[in-house]
Short mmCIF file of N, CA, C and O in Angstrom, two decimals:
data_model
loop_
_atom_site.label_atom_id
_atom_site.label_comp_id
_atom_site.label_asym_id
_atom_site.label_seq_id
_atom_site.Cartn_x
_atom_site.Cartn_y
_atom_site.Cartn_z
N MET J 1444 -74.69 -9.92 -31.88
CA MET J 1444 -75.44 -8.70 -32.01
C MET J 1444 -75.90 -8.56 -33.45
O MET J 1444 -75.11 -8.60 -34.37
N GLY J 1445 -77.18 -8.38 -33.64
CA GLY J 1445 -77.73 -8.19 -34.98
C GLY J 1445 -77.54 -6.76 -35.43
O GLY J 1445 -77.17 -5.88 -34.66
N MET J 1446 -77.77 -6.53 -36.71
CA MET J 1446 -77.64 -5.19 -37.24
C MET J 1446 -78.96 -4.47 -37.00
O MET J 1446 -80.00 -4.90 -37.49
N GLU J 1447 -78.93 -3.39 -36.22
CA GLU J 1447 -80.13 -2.67 -35.88
C GLU J 1447 -79.89 -1.17 -35.99
O GLU J 1447 -78.77 -0.70 -35.81
N ILE J 1448 -80.96 -0.44 -36.26
CA ILE J 1448 -80.86 1.01 -36.29
C ILE J 1448 -80.75 1.51 -34.85
O ILE J 1448 -81.50 1.08 -33.98
N SER J 1449 -79.84 2.43 -34.60
CA SER J 1449 -79.71 3.01 -33.28
C SER J 1449 -80.97 3.78 -32.94
O SER J 1449 -81.56 4.45 -33.77
N GLN J 1450 -81.39 3.73 -31.68
CA GLN J 1450 -82.57 4.46 -31.25
C GLN J 1450 -82.36 5.97 -31.29
O GLN J 1450 -83.30 6.74 -31.21
N TYR J 1451 -81.11 6.41 -31.42
CA TYR J 1451 -80.81 7.83 -31.45
C TYR J 1451 -80.63 8.37 -32.88
O TYR J 1451 -80.25 9.50 -33.07
N ALA J 1452 -80.92 7.56 -33.88
CA ALA J 1452 -80.68 7.93 -35.28
C ALA J 1452 -81.37 9.22 -35.67
O ALA J 1452 -80.84 9.98 -36.48
N GLU J 1453 -82.54 9.49 -35.11
CA GLU J 1453 -83.27 10.68 -35.52
C GLU J 1453 -82.57 11.97 -35.13
O GLU J 1453 -82.83 13.02 -35.70
N ARG J 1454 -81.65 11.95 -34.17
CA ARG J 1454 -80.93 13.15 -33.75
C ARG J 1454 -79.61 13.32 -34.49
O ARG J 1454 -78.91 14.29 -34.29
N ARG J 1455 -79.25 12.40 -35.31
CA ARG J 1455 -77.94 12.40 -35.93
C ARG J 1455 -78.01 12.87 -37.37
O ARG J 1455 -79.02 12.73 -38.03
N LYS J 1456 -76.86 13.38 -37.85
CA LYS J 1456 -76.76 13.82 -39.23
C LYS J 1456 -76.78 12.62 -40.18
O LYS J 1456 -77.32 12.70 -41.28
N PHE J 1457 -76.16 11.51 -39.77
CA PHE J 1457 -76.10 10.29 -40.58
C PHE J 1457 -76.83 9.17 -39.84
O PHE J 1457 -76.77 9.10 -38.62
N GLN J 1458 -77.48 8.29 -40.60
CA GLN J 1458 -78.07 7.12 -39.97
C GLN J 1458 -76.96 6.24 -39.44
O GLN J 1458 -75.91 6.12 -40.05
N ARG J 1459 -77.21 5.61 -38.31
CA ARG J 1459 -76.21 4.81 -37.62
C ARG J 1459 -76.69 3.38 -37.56
O ARG J 1459 -77.86 3.13 -37.34
N LEU J 1460 -75.77 2.46 -37.76
CA LEU J 1460 -76.08 1.03 -37.76
C LEU J 1460 -75.30 0.35 -36.65
O LEU J 1460 -74.09 0.54 -36.53
N GLU J 1461 -75.99 -0.43 -35.82
CA GLU J 1461 -75.30 -1.23 -34.80
C GLU J 1461 -74.74 -2.47 -35.48
O GLU J 1461 -75.49 -3.27 -36.02
N ASP J 1462 -73.41 -2.58 -35.50
CA ASP J 1462 -72.76 -3.71 -36.16
C ASP J 1462 -71.33 -3.83 -35.65
O ASP J 1462 -70.74 -2.84 -35.20
N ASN J 1463 -70.77 -5.02 -35.72
CA ASN J 1463 -69.39 -5.27 -35.31
C ASN J 1463 -68.50 -5.29 -36.54
O ASN J 1463 -68.51 -6.25 -37.30
N ILE J 1464 -67.73 -4.22 -36.73
CA ILE J 1464 -66.82 -4.10 -37.85
C ILE J 1464 -65.42 -3.91 -37.28
O ILE J 1464 -65.20 -3.09 -36.39
N PHE J 1465 -64.45 -4.67 -37.79
CA PHE J 1465 -63.09 -4.64 -37.27
C PHE J 1465 -62.38 -3.34 -37.62
O PHE J 1465 -62.46 -2.87 -38.76
N ILE J 1466 -61.69 -2.77 -36.63
CA ILE J 1466 -60.87 -1.57 -36.87
C ILE J 1466 -59.50 -1.74 -36.21
O ILE J 1466 -59.37 -2.40 -35.18
N LEU J 1467 -58.50 -1.16 -36.85
CA LEU J 1467 -57.18 -0.99 -36.25
C LEU J 1467 -57.04 0.51 -36.00
O LEU J 1467 -57.45 1.31 -36.84
N GLY J 1468 -56.45 0.86 -34.88
CA GLY J 1468 -56.32 2.28 -34.58
C GLY J 1468 -55.07 2.58 -33.82
O GLY J 1468 -54.39 1.70 -33.29
N ALA J 1469 -54.75 3.87 -33.78
CA ALA J 1469 -53.62 4.37 -33.01
C ALA J 1469 -53.86 5.84 -32.74
O ALA J 1469 -54.50 6.54 -33.53
N LEU J 1470 -53.33 6.30 -31.62
CA LEU J 1470 -53.32 7.73 -31.37
C LEU J 1470 -52.46 8.36 -32.44
O LEU J 1470 -51.36 7.87 -32.73
N LYS J 1471 -52.92 9.42 -33.06
CA LYS J 1471 -52.18 10.04 -34.15
C LYS J 1471 -50.81 10.51 -33.66
O LYS J 1471 -49.83 10.44 -34.39
N ALA J 1472 -50.73 10.95 -32.41
CA ALA J 1472 -49.47 11.45 -31.86
C ALA J 1472 -48.54 10.35 -31.37
O ALA J 1472 -47.37 10.59 -31.11
N ASN J 1473 -49.05 9.10 -31.23
CA ASN J 1473 -48.25 8.03 -30.64
C ASN J 1473 -48.64 6.69 -31.26
O ASN J 1473 -49.49 5.99 -30.74
N HIS J 1474 -47.98 6.33 -32.34
CA HIS J 1474 -48.32 5.08 -33.02
C HIS J 1474 -47.93 3.84 -32.23
O HIS J 1474 -48.32 2.74 -32.58
N ALA J 1475 -47.15 4.00 -31.17
CA ALA J 1475 -46.79 2.85 -30.34
C ALA J 1475 -48.02 2.34 -29.59
O ALA J 1475 -48.06 1.19 -29.17
N ALA J 1476 -49.03 3.19 -29.43
CA ALA J 1476 -50.23 2.82 -28.69
C ALA J 1476 -51.32 2.32 -29.65
O ALA J 1476 -52.43 2.82 -29.64
N GLU J 1477 -50.99 1.34 -30.47
CA GLU J 1477 -51.97 0.79 -31.41
C GLU J 1477 -52.97 -0.10 -30.68
O GLU J 1477 -52.66 -0.67 -29.64
N PHE J 1478 -54.16 -0.19 -31.25
CA PHE J 1478 -55.19 -1.04 -30.66
C PHE J 1478 -56.03 -1.67 -31.77
O PHE J 1478 -56.05 -1.19 -32.90
N LYS J 1479 -56.69 -2.76 -31.42
CA LYS J 1479 -57.64 -3.44 -32.29
C LYS J 1479 -58.98 -3.39 -31.58
O LYS J 1479 -59.03 -3.52 -30.35
N ALA J 1480 -60.05 -3.22 -32.36
CA ALA J 1480 -61.37 -3.15 -31.74
C ALA J 1480 -62.43 -3.52 -32.77
O ALA J 1480 -62.13 -3.65 -33.96
N PHE J 1481 -63.64 -3.68 -32.29
CA PHE J 1481 -64.81 -3.86 -33.14
C PHE J 1481 -65.77 -2.71 -32.85
O PHE J 1481 -65.96 -2.35 -31.69
N THR J 1482 -66.35 -2.18 -33.91
CA THR J 1482 -67.33 -1.12 -33.71
C THR J 1482 -68.54 -1.69 -32.98
O THR J 1482 -68.84 -2.88 -33.08
N ARG J 1483 -69.23 -0.82 -32.29
CA ARG J 1483 -70.54 -1.16 -31.73
C ARG J 1483 -71.61 -0.56 -32.64
O ARG J 1483 -72.68 -1.10 -32.78
N ASP J 1484 -71.28 0.61 -33.23
CA ASP J 1484 -72.14 1.19 -34.25
C ASP J 1484 -71.29 2.07 -35.17
O ASP J 1484 -70.16 2.43 -34.83
N ILE J 1485 -71.85 2.36 -36.35
CA ILE J 1485 -71.10 3.10 -37.36
C ILE J 1485 -72.07 3.91 -38.22
O ILE J 1485 -73.24 3.52 -38.39
N SER J 1486 -71.58 5.04 -38.72
CA SER J 1486 -72.34 5.87 -39.66
C SER J 1486 -71.36 6.53 -40.61
O SER J 1486 -70.14 6.37 -40.47
N GLY J 1487 -71.87 7.31 -41.53
CA GLY J 1487 -71.00 8.05 -42.44
C GLY J 1487 -70.24 9.17 -41.75
O GLY J 1487 -69.31 9.73 -42.32
N GLY J 1488 -70.60 9.49 -40.52
CA GLY J 1488 -69.94 10.59 -39.81
C GLY J 1488 -69.10 10.18 -38.63
O GLY J 1488 -68.31 10.98 -38.11
N GLY J 1489 -69.21 8.92 -38.19
CA GLY J 1489 -68.43 8.50 -37.03
C GLY J 1489 -68.77 7.08 -36.64
O GLY J 1489 -69.52 6.38 -37.32
N LEU J 1490 -68.22 6.67 -35.49
CA LEU J 1490 -68.48 5.33 -34.99
C LEU J 1490 -68.23 5.29 -33.50
O LEU J 1490 -67.69 6.23 -32.91
N MET J 1491 -68.66 4.20 -32.88
CA MET J 1491 -68.40 3.95 -31.47
C MET J 1491 -67.79 2.57 -31.36
O MET J 1491 -68.20 1.64 -32.06
N PHE J 1492 -66.78 2.44 -30.51
CA PHE J 1492 -66.15 1.15 -30.27
C PHE J 1492 -65.87 1.01 -28.79
O PHE J 1492 -65.93 1.98 -28.03
N GLU J 1493 -65.55 -0.21 -28.38
CA GLU J 1493 -65.17 -0.49 -27.00
C GLU J 1493 -63.71 -0.90 -26.97
O GLU J 1493 -63.21 -1.53 -27.90
N THR J 1494 -63.03 -0.50 -25.89
CA THR J 1494 -61.60 -0.79 -25.74
C THR J 1494 -61.26 -0.94 -24.26
O THR J 1494 -62.04 -0.52 -23.40
N ASP J 1495 -60.09 -1.49 -23.99
CA ASP J 1495 -59.64 -1.57 -22.60
C ASP J 1495 -58.81 -0.35 -22.21
O ASP J 1495 -58.39 -0.22 -21.08
N SER J 1496 -58.60 0.59 -23.15
CA SER J 1496 -57.80 1.80 -22.89
C SER J 1496 -58.69 3.02 -22.73
O SER J 1496 -59.67 3.18 -23.47
N ASN J 1497 -58.33 3.88 -21.79
CA ASN J 1497 -59.05 5.14 -21.60
C ASN J 1497 -58.45 6.17 -22.55
O ASN J 1497 -57.38 6.71 -22.32
N ILE J 1498 -59.14 6.43 -23.66
CA ILE J 1498 -58.65 7.37 -24.68
C ILE J 1498 -59.37 8.70 -24.43
O ILE J 1498 -60.60 8.77 -24.54
N PRO J 1499 -58.64 9.75 -24.07
CA PRO J 1499 -59.29 11.01 -23.70
C PRO J 1499 -60.05 11.68 -24.85
O PRO J 1499 -59.62 11.61 -26.01
N ALA J 1500 -61.16 12.31 -24.50
CA ALA J 1500 -61.92 13.11 -25.47
C ALA J 1500 -60.98 14.18 -26.04
O ALA J 1500 -60.12 14.70 -25.34
N GLY J 1501 -61.12 14.46 -27.32
CA GLY J 1501 -60.26 15.43 -27.99
C GLY J 1501 -59.06 14.81 -28.67
O GLY J 1501 -58.42 15.45 -29.51
N SER J 1502 -58.74 13.56 -28.34
CA SER J 1502 -57.60 12.87 -28.97
C SER J 1502 -57.88 12.65 -30.45
O SER J 1502 -59.02 12.43 -30.85
N GLU J 1503 -56.83 12.71 -31.26
CA GLU J 1503 -56.95 12.38 -32.68
C GLU J 1503 -56.47 10.95 -32.88
O GLU J 1503 -55.43 10.56 -32.36
N LEU J 1504 -57.25 10.19 -33.64
CA LEU J 1504 -56.93 8.80 -33.92
C LEU J 1504 -56.77 8.59 -35.41
O LEU J 1504 -57.46 9.23 -36.20
N GLU J 1505 -55.87 7.69 -35.76
CA GLU J 1505 -55.80 7.17 -37.13
C GLU J 1505 -56.47 5.82 -37.08
O GLU J 1505 -56.09 4.97 -36.27
N LEU J 1506 -57.48 5.62 -37.91
CA LEU J 1506 -58.24 4.37 -37.93
C LEU J 1506 -58.19 3.74 -39.31
O LEU J 1506 -58.26 4.43 -40.32
N GLU J 1507 -58.08 2.44 -39.32
CA GLU J 1507 -58.23 1.65 -40.54
C GLU J 1507 -59.45 0.78 -40.29
O GLU J 1507 -59.46 -0.07 -39.40
N ILE J 1508 -60.51 1.05 -41.04
CA ILE J 1508 -61.77 0.33 -40.87
C ILE J 1508 -61.87 -0.72 -41.97
O ILE J 1508 -61.69 -0.41 -43.14
N TYR J 1509 -62.16 -1.93 -41.59
CA TYR J 1509 -62.32 -3.02 -42.56
C TYR J 1509 -63.81 -3.16 -42.82
O TYR J 1509 -64.51 -3.95 -42.20
N GLN J 1510 -64.29 -2.32 -43.73
CA GLN J 1510 -65.70 -2.08 -43.99
C GLN J 1510 -66.27 -3.07 -45.01
O GLN J 1510 -65.77 -3.16 -46.12
N PRO J 1511 -67.35 -3.77 -44.62
CA PRO J 1511 -68.03 -4.61 -45.63
C PRO J 1511 -68.70 -3.73 -46.68
O PRO J 1511 -69.08 -2.60 -46.41
N SER J 1512 -68.84 -4.27 -47.88
CA SER J 1512 -69.50 -3.51 -48.94
C SER J 1512 -70.99 -3.81 -49.02
O SER J 1512 -71.73 -3.08 -49.66
N ASP J 1513 -71.42 -4.92 -48.38
CA ASP J 1513 -72.84 -5.25 -48.40
C ASP J 1513 -73.21 -5.98 -47.11
O ASP J 1513 -72.34 -6.37 -46.34
N SER J 1514 -74.49 -6.16 -46.88
CA SER J 1514 -74.96 -6.77 -45.64
C SER J 1514 -74.51 -8.22 -45.48
O SER J 1514 -74.44 -8.73 -44.37
N GLY J 1515 -74.19 -8.90 -46.59
CA GLY J 1515 -73.69 -10.27 -46.52
C GLY J 1515 -72.24 -10.35 -46.11
O GLY J 1515 -71.73 -11.42 -45.80
N LYS J 1516 -71.56 -9.21 -46.10
CA LYS J 1516 -70.15 -9.09 -45.70
C LYS J 1516 -69.24 -10.01 -46.52
O LYS J 1516 -68.28 -10.56 -46.01
N ARG J 1517 -69.56 -10.18 -47.81
CA ARG J 1517 -68.75 -11.03 -48.67
C ARG J 1517 -67.52 -10.29 -49.21
O ARG J 1517 -66.52 -10.90 -49.52
N ILE J 1518 -67.64 -8.98 -49.33
CA ILE J 1518 -66.52 -8.17 -49.82
C ILE J 1518 -66.19 -7.12 -48.76
O ILE J 1518 -67.08 -6.44 -48.26
N ILE J 1519 -64.92 -7.02 -48.41
CA ILE J 1519 -64.45 -6.07 -47.40
C ILE J 1519 -63.47 -5.11 -48.07
O ILE J 1519 -62.63 -5.52 -48.85
N PHE J 1520 -63.57 -3.83 -47.75
CA PHE J 1520 -62.57 -2.88 -48.22
C PHE J 1520 -62.03 -2.12 -47.02
O PHE J 1520 -62.68 -2.02 -45.98
N SER J 1521 -60.84 -1.61 -47.17
CA SER J 1521 -60.16 -0.90 -46.09
C SER J 1521 -60.33 0.60 -46.29
O SER J 1521 -60.14 1.11 -47.39
N VAL J 1522 -60.68 1.30 -45.21
CA VAL J 1522 -60.87 2.74 -45.24
C VAL J 1522 -59.96 3.36 -44.19
O VAL J 1522 -60.03 3.00 -43.01
N HIS J 1523 -59.11 4.30 -44.63
CA HIS J 1523 -58.23 5.02 -43.71
C HIS J 1523 -58.89 6.34 -43.33
O HIS J 1523 -59.31 7.10 -44.20
N ILE J 1524 -58.98 6.60 -42.03
CA ILE J 1524 -59.69 7.77 -41.53
C ILE J 1524 -58.92 8.40 -40.38
O ILE J 1524 -58.31 7.70 -39.58
N ILE J 1525 -58.97 9.72 -40.31
CA ILE J 1525 -58.53 10.45 -39.12
C ILE J 1525 -59.82 10.82 -38.39
O ILE J 1525 -60.77 11.32 -39.00
N ALA J 1526 -59.86 10.54 -37.10
CA ALA J 1526 -61.08 10.80 -36.32
C ALA J 1526 -60.72 11.49 -35.01
O ALA J 1526 -59.62 11.32 -34.48
N LYS J 1527 -61.66 12.27 -34.51
CA LYS J 1527 -61.49 12.95 -33.24
C LYS J 1527 -62.42 12.30 -32.22
O LYS J 1527 -63.60 12.06 -32.51
N VAL J 1528 -61.88 12.01 -31.04
CA VAL J 1528 -62.67 11.39 -29.98
C VAL J 1528 -63.63 12.44 -29.43
O VAL J 1528 -63.20 13.47 -28.91
N ALA J 1529 -64.93 12.20 -29.58
CA ALA J 1529 -65.95 13.12 -29.10
C ALA J 1529 -66.23 12.89 -27.62
O ALA J 1529 -66.49 13.82 -26.86
N TRP J 1530 -66.20 11.61 -27.20
CA TRP J 1530 -66.47 11.28 -25.81
C TRP J 1530 -65.90 9.90 -25.49
O TRP J 1530 -65.71 9.08 -26.37
N THR J 1531 -65.62 9.68 -24.21
CA THR J 1531 -65.22 8.38 -23.69
C THR J 1531 -65.99 8.17 -22.39
O THR J 1531 -66.08 9.10 -21.58
N ARG J 1532 -66.55 6.98 -22.21
CA ARG J 1532 -67.22 6.71 -20.95
C ARG J 1532 -66.88 5.30 -20.48
O ARG J 1532 -66.74 4.38 -21.29
N ALA J 1533 -66.77 5.17 -19.17
CA ALA J 1533 -66.44 3.88 -18.57
C ALA J 1533 -67.65 2.95 -18.68
O ALA J 1533 -68.79 3.39 -18.55
N ILE J 1534 -67.39 1.70 -18.95
CA ILE J 1534 -68.42 0.67 -18.95
C ILE J 1534 -68.66 0.31 -17.49
O ILE J 1534 -67.72 -0.01 -16.75
N GLU J 1535 -69.90 0.38 -17.06
CA GLU J 1535 -70.22 0.09 -15.66
C GLU J 1535 -70.41 -1.40 -15.48
O GLU J 1535 -71.29 -2.00 -16.09
N LYS J 1536 -69.55 -1.97 -14.64
CA LYS J 1536 -69.58 -3.41 -14.39
C LYS J 1536 -68.87 -3.65 -13.06
O LYS J 1536 -67.91 -2.94 -12.73
N ASP J 1537 -69.28 -4.64 -12.31
CA ASP J 1537 -68.69 -4.90 -11.00
C ASP J 1537 -67.25 -5.39 -11.09
O ASP J 1537 -66.40 -5.00 -10.30
N ALA J 1538 -66.95 -6.27 -12.05
CA ALA J 1538 -65.60 -6.83 -12.18
C ALA J 1538 -65.29 -7.07 -13.65
O ALA J 1538 -66.19 -7.37 -14.43
N PHE J 1539 -64.03 -6.94 -14.00
CA PHE J 1539 -63.59 -7.14 -15.38
C PHE J 1539 -62.57 -8.27 -15.43
O PHE J 1539 -61.76 -8.41 -14.53
N GLU J 1540 -62.61 -9.04 -16.51
CA GLU J 1540 -61.59 -10.05 -16.77
C GLU J 1540 -60.39 -9.36 -17.40
O GLU J 1540 -60.50 -8.27 -17.96
N GLU J 1541 -59.23 -10.01 -17.37
CA GLU J 1541 -58.01 -9.50 -18.00
C GLU J 1541 -58.27 -9.22 -19.48
O GLU J 1541 -58.77 -10.07 -20.20
N GLY J 1542 -57.95 -8.01 -19.93
CA GLY J 1542 -58.10 -7.64 -21.34
C GLY J 1542 -59.51 -7.30 -21.78
O GLY J 1542 -59.74 -7.00 -22.94
N GLU J 1543 -60.46 -7.35 -20.87
CA GLU J 1543 -61.85 -7.05 -21.21
C GLU J 1543 -62.02 -5.55 -21.42
O GLU J 1543 -61.39 -4.73 -20.77
N ASN J 1544 -62.90 -5.19 -22.36
CA ASN J 1544 -63.14 -3.78 -22.65
C ASN J 1544 -63.74 -3.07 -21.45
O ASN J 1544 -64.66 -3.59 -20.81
N ARG J 1545 -63.18 -1.88 -21.16
CA ARG J 1545 -63.62 -1.11 -20.01
C ARG J 1545 -64.21 0.25 -20.38
O ARG J 1545 -64.78 0.93 -19.55
N TYR J 1546 -64.05 0.64 -21.66
CA TYR J 1546 -64.50 1.97 -22.09
C TYR J 1546 -65.22 1.91 -23.42
O TYR J 1546 -64.89 1.09 -24.28
N GLN J 1547 -66.19 2.79 -23.59
CA GLN J 1547 -66.82 3.04 -24.88
C GLN J 1547 -66.28 4.37 -25.38
O GLN J 1547 -66.15 5.32 -24.59
N VAL J 1548 -65.95 4.43 -26.66
CA VAL J 1548 -65.34 5.62 -27.25
C VAL J 1548 -66.15 6.00 -28.50
O VAL J 1548 -66.33 5.18 -29.39
N GLY J 1549 -66.62 7.23 -28.53
CA GLY J 1549 -67.35 7.75 -29.68
C GLY J 1549 -66.45 8.70 -30.45
O GLY J 1549 -65.85 9.60 -29.86
N VAL J 1550 -66.33 8.49 -31.76
CA VAL J 1550 -65.46 9.34 -32.58
C VAL J 1550 -66.23 9.93 -33.75
O VAL J 1550 -67.21 9.34 -34.24
N GLU J 1551 -65.78 11.10 -34.17
CA GLU J 1551 -66.32 11.77 -35.35
C GLU J 1551 -65.22 11.80 -36.40
O GLU J 1551 -64.08 12.14 -36.09
N PHE J 1552 -65.55 11.42 -37.63
CA PHE J 1552 -64.56 11.43 -38.70
C PHE J 1552 -64.19 12.87 -39.02
O PHE J 1552 -65.06 13.69 -39.30
N SER J 1553 -62.90 13.18 -38.98
CA SER J 1553 -62.46 14.54 -39.32
C SER J 1553 -61.76 14.60 -40.67
O SER J 1553 -61.80 15.63 -41.33
N GLU J 1554 -61.14 13.50 -41.09
CA GLU J 1554 -60.53 13.41 -42.41
C GLU J 1554 -60.90 12.07 -43.02
O GLU J 1554 -60.47 11.03 -42.55
N ILE J 1555 -61.72 12.14 -44.08
CA ILE J 1555 -62.17 10.94 -44.77
C ILE J 1555 -62.47 11.32 -46.21
O ILE J 1555 -63.02 12.40 -46.47
N LYS J 1556 -62.07 10.47 -47.13
CA LYS J 1556 -62.41 10.71 -48.53
C LYS J 1556 -63.92 10.63 -48.68
O LYS J 1556 -64.56 9.74 -48.10
N GLU J 1557 -64.49 11.52 -49.47
CA GLU J 1557 -65.94 11.54 -49.63
C GLU J 1557 -66.46 10.21 -50.19
O GLU J 1557 -67.52 9.74 -49.80
N GLU J 1558 -65.69 9.58 -51.09
CA GLU J 1558 -66.12 8.28 -51.63
C GLU J 1558 -66.17 7.22 -50.54
O GLU J 1558 -67.04 6.35 -50.55
N ASP J 1559 -65.25 7.28 -49.57
CA ASP J 1559 -65.27 6.33 -48.46
C ASP J 1559 -66.45 6.59 -47.52
O ASP J 1559 -67.10 5.67 -47.05
N ARG J 1560 -66.73 7.88 -47.26
CA ARG J 1560 -67.89 8.23 -46.44
C ARG J 1560 -69.16 7.68 -47.10
O ARG J 1560 -70.03 7.13 -46.44
N GLN J 1561 -69.24 7.83 -48.43
CA GLN J 1561 -70.42 7.37 -49.15
C GLN J 1561 -70.53 5.84 -49.11
O GLN J 1561 -71.62 5.31 -48.97
N ARG J 1562 -69.40 5.14 -49.19
CA ARG J 1562 -69.43 3.67 -49.08
C ARG J 1562 -69.99 3.24 -47.73
O ARG J 1562 -70.79 2.31 -47.64
N ILE J 1563 -69.52 3.91 -46.68
CA ILE J 1563 -70.00 3.57 -45.34
C ILE J 1563 -71.51 3.87 -45.24
O ILE J 1563 -72.28 3.05 -44.77
N ALA J 1564 -71.92 5.05 -45.72
CA ALA J 1564 -73.33 5.43 -45.67
C ALA J 1564 -74.18 4.44 -46.48
O ALA J 1564 -75.26 4.04 -46.03
N ASN J 1565 -73.69 4.02 -47.65
CA ASN J 1565 -74.42 3.05 -48.46
C ASN J 1565 -74.56 1.72 -47.73
O ASN J 1565 -75.61 1.07 -47.81
N PHE J 1566 -73.50 1.28 -47.05
CA PHE J 1566 -73.55 0.03 -46.30
C PHE J 1566 -74.58 0.15 -45.18
O PHE J 1566 -75.42 -0.74 -44.99
N VAL J 1567 -74.56 1.26 -44.44
CA VAL J 1567 -75.51 1.47 -43.35
C VAL J 1567 -76.93 1.47 -43.89
O VAL J 1567 -77.79 0.77 -43.39
N ASN J 1568 -77.17 2.25 -44.92
CA ASN J 1568 -78.52 2.35 -45.49
C ASN J 1568 -78.98 1.04 -46.09
O ASN J 1568 -80.14 0.66 -45.96
N GLY J 1569 -78.09 0.31 -46.77
CA GLY J 1569 -78.44 -0.97 -47.38
C GLY J 1569 -78.72 -2.06 -46.36
O GLY J 1569 -79.53 -2.95 -46.60
N SER J 1570 -78.07 -2.00 -45.20
CA SER J 1570 -78.26 -3.02 -44.17
C SER J 1570 -79.55 -2.81 -43.41
O SER J 1570 -80.03 -3.72 -42.74
N MET J 1571 -80.11 -1.61 -43.51
CA MET J 1571 -81.31 -1.32 -42.73
C MET J 1571 -82.57 -1.58 -43.53
O MET J 1571 -83.66 -1.49 -42.99
N THR J 1572 -82.46 -1.91 -44.80
CA THR J 1572 -83.66 -2.14 -45.61
C THR J 1572 -84.04 -3.60 -45.60
O THR J 1572 -83.32 -4.46 -45.21
#
């Protein structure tokens, strides 16, 4: 998947970039339920990822995002974020393989250092030029 501007960017507060960025996550209330995922898109205000777990809307997640600093992805930094699940939807498909992603999850960042939000926004904006 190439890096592309989301077709819905004009309705959003932050520009969103379609890209695969590695994240580690866990339900804030239950760290035993940790997961690994790749983003499908990201912005300074939130992200969307796919997972094999049905994470209910309204859930709070602790996320560690391994964010590139530039479009060449030569330097990666770690960003710790608390996010709230805005929506979850099932991926429509006739059959799934073992461990295959079954859900798309959209989250909004609720606790993030402003400098980290700016790093993400700079990466998104820099990758789109």
